[in-house]
mmCIF file of C-alpha atoms in Angstrom:
data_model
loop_
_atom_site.group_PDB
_atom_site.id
_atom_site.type_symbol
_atom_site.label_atom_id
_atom_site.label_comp_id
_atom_site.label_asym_id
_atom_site.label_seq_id
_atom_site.Cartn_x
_atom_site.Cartn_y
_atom_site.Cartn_z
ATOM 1 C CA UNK A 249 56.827 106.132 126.648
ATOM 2 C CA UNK A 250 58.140 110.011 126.912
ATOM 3 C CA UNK A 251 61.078 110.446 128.964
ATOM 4 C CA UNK A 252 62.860 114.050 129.301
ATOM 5 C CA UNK A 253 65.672 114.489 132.073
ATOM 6 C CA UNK A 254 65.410 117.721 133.737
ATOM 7 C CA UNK A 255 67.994 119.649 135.834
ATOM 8 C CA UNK A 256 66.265 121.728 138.517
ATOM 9 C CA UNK A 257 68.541 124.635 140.587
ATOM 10 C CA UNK A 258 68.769 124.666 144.479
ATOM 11 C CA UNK A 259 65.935 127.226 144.796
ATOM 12 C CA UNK A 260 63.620 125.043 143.259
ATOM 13 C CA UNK A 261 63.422 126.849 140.043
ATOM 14 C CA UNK A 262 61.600 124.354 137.220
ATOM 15 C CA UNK A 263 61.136 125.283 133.235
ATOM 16 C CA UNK A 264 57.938 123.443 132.604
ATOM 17 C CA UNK A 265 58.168 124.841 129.049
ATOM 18 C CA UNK A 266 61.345 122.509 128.672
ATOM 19 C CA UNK A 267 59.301 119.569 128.791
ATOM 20 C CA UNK A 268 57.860 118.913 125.390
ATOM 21 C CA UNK A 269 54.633 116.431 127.040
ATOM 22 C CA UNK A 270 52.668 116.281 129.493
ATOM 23 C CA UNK A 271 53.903 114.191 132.312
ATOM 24 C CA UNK A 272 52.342 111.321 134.284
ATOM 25 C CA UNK A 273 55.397 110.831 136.682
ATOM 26 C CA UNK A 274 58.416 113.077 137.675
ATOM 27 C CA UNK A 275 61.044 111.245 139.863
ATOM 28 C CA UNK A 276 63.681 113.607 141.738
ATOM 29 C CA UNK A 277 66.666 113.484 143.448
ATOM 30 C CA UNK A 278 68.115 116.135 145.078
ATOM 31 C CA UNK A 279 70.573 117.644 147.838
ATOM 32 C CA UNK A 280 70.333 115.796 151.521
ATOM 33 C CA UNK A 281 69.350 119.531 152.522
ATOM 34 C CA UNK A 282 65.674 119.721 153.370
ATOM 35 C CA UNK A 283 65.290 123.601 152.097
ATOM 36 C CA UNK A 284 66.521 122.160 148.635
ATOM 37 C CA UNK A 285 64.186 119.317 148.424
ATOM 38 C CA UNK A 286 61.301 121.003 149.649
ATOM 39 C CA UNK A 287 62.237 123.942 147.173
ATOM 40 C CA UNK A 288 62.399 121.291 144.259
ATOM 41 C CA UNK A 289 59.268 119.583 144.966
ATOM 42 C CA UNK A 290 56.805 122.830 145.190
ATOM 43 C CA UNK A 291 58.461 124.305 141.953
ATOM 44 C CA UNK A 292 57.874 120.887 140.562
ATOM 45 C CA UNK A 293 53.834 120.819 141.935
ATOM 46 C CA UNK A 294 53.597 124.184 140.532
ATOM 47 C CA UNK A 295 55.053 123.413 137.143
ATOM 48 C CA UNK A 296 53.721 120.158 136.694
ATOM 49 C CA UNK A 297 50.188 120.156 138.923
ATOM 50 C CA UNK A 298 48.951 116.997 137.314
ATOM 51 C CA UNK A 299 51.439 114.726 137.716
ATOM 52 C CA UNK A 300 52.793 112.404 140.688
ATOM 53 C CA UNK A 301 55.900 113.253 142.213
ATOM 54 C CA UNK A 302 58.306 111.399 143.391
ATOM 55 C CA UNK A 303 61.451 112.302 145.129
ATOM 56 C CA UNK A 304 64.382 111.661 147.517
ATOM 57 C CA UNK A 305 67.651 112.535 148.519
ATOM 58 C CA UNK A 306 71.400 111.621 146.849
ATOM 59 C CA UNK A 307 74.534 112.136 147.843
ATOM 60 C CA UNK A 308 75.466 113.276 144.160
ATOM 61 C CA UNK A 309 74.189 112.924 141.091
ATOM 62 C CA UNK A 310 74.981 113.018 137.038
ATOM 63 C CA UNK A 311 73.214 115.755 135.096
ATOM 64 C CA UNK A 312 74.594 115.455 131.767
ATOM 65 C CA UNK A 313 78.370 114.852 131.661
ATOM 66 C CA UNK A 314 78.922 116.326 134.904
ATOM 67 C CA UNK A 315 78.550 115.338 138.812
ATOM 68 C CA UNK A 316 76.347 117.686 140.843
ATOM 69 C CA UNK A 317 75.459 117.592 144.514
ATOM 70 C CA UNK A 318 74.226 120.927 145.146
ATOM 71 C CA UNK A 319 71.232 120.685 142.697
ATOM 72 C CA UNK A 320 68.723 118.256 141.664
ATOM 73 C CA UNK A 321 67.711 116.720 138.546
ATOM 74 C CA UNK A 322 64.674 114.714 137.143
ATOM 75 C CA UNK A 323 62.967 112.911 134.782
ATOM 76 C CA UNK A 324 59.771 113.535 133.723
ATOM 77 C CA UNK A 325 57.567 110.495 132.360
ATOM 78 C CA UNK A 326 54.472 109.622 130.117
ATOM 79 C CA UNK A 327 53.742 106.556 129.800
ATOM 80 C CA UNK A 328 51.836 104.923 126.066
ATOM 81 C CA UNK A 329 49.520 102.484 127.303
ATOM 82 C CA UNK A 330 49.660 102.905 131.009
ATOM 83 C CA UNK A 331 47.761 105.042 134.050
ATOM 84 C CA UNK A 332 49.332 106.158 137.137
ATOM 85 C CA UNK A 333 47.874 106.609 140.188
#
């Protein structure tokens, strides 16, 4: 299994080129503010077209060594020996 975290800003904006794989799953959480998540999950669609997406809202999260809670962050999987659908 491939796992690479991901840190995504409020307007969406996603580096697929960060992510050394291609992913199977991306799980997201971002800011309670639906502009941010909706922002988050079409700039992850667009990077990442073939994977499923999964997201919701947090309060606050960790990316890296610091709290954030204006952002979002994610982690983008591929699994070994498994399918997702």
């Amino acid at each position: 299994m491939d796992v690479q975290n991901l840190r995504i800003s409020k307007d969406g904006v996603v580096r697929p080129t960060d992510v050394r794989f291609e992913p199977q799953l991306i799980l997201y959480f971002s800011s309670p503010s639906a502009a941010v998540g909706d922002a988050v999950f079409k700039g992850l669609r667009a990077g990442f077209p073939g994977a499923h997406i999964i997201g919701c809202t947090t309060g606050g999260h960790f990316a890296g060594a610091t709290i954030a809670d204006e952002d979002a962050v994610a982690a983008a999987i591929r699994f070994a020996d498994a399918r997702v659908r």
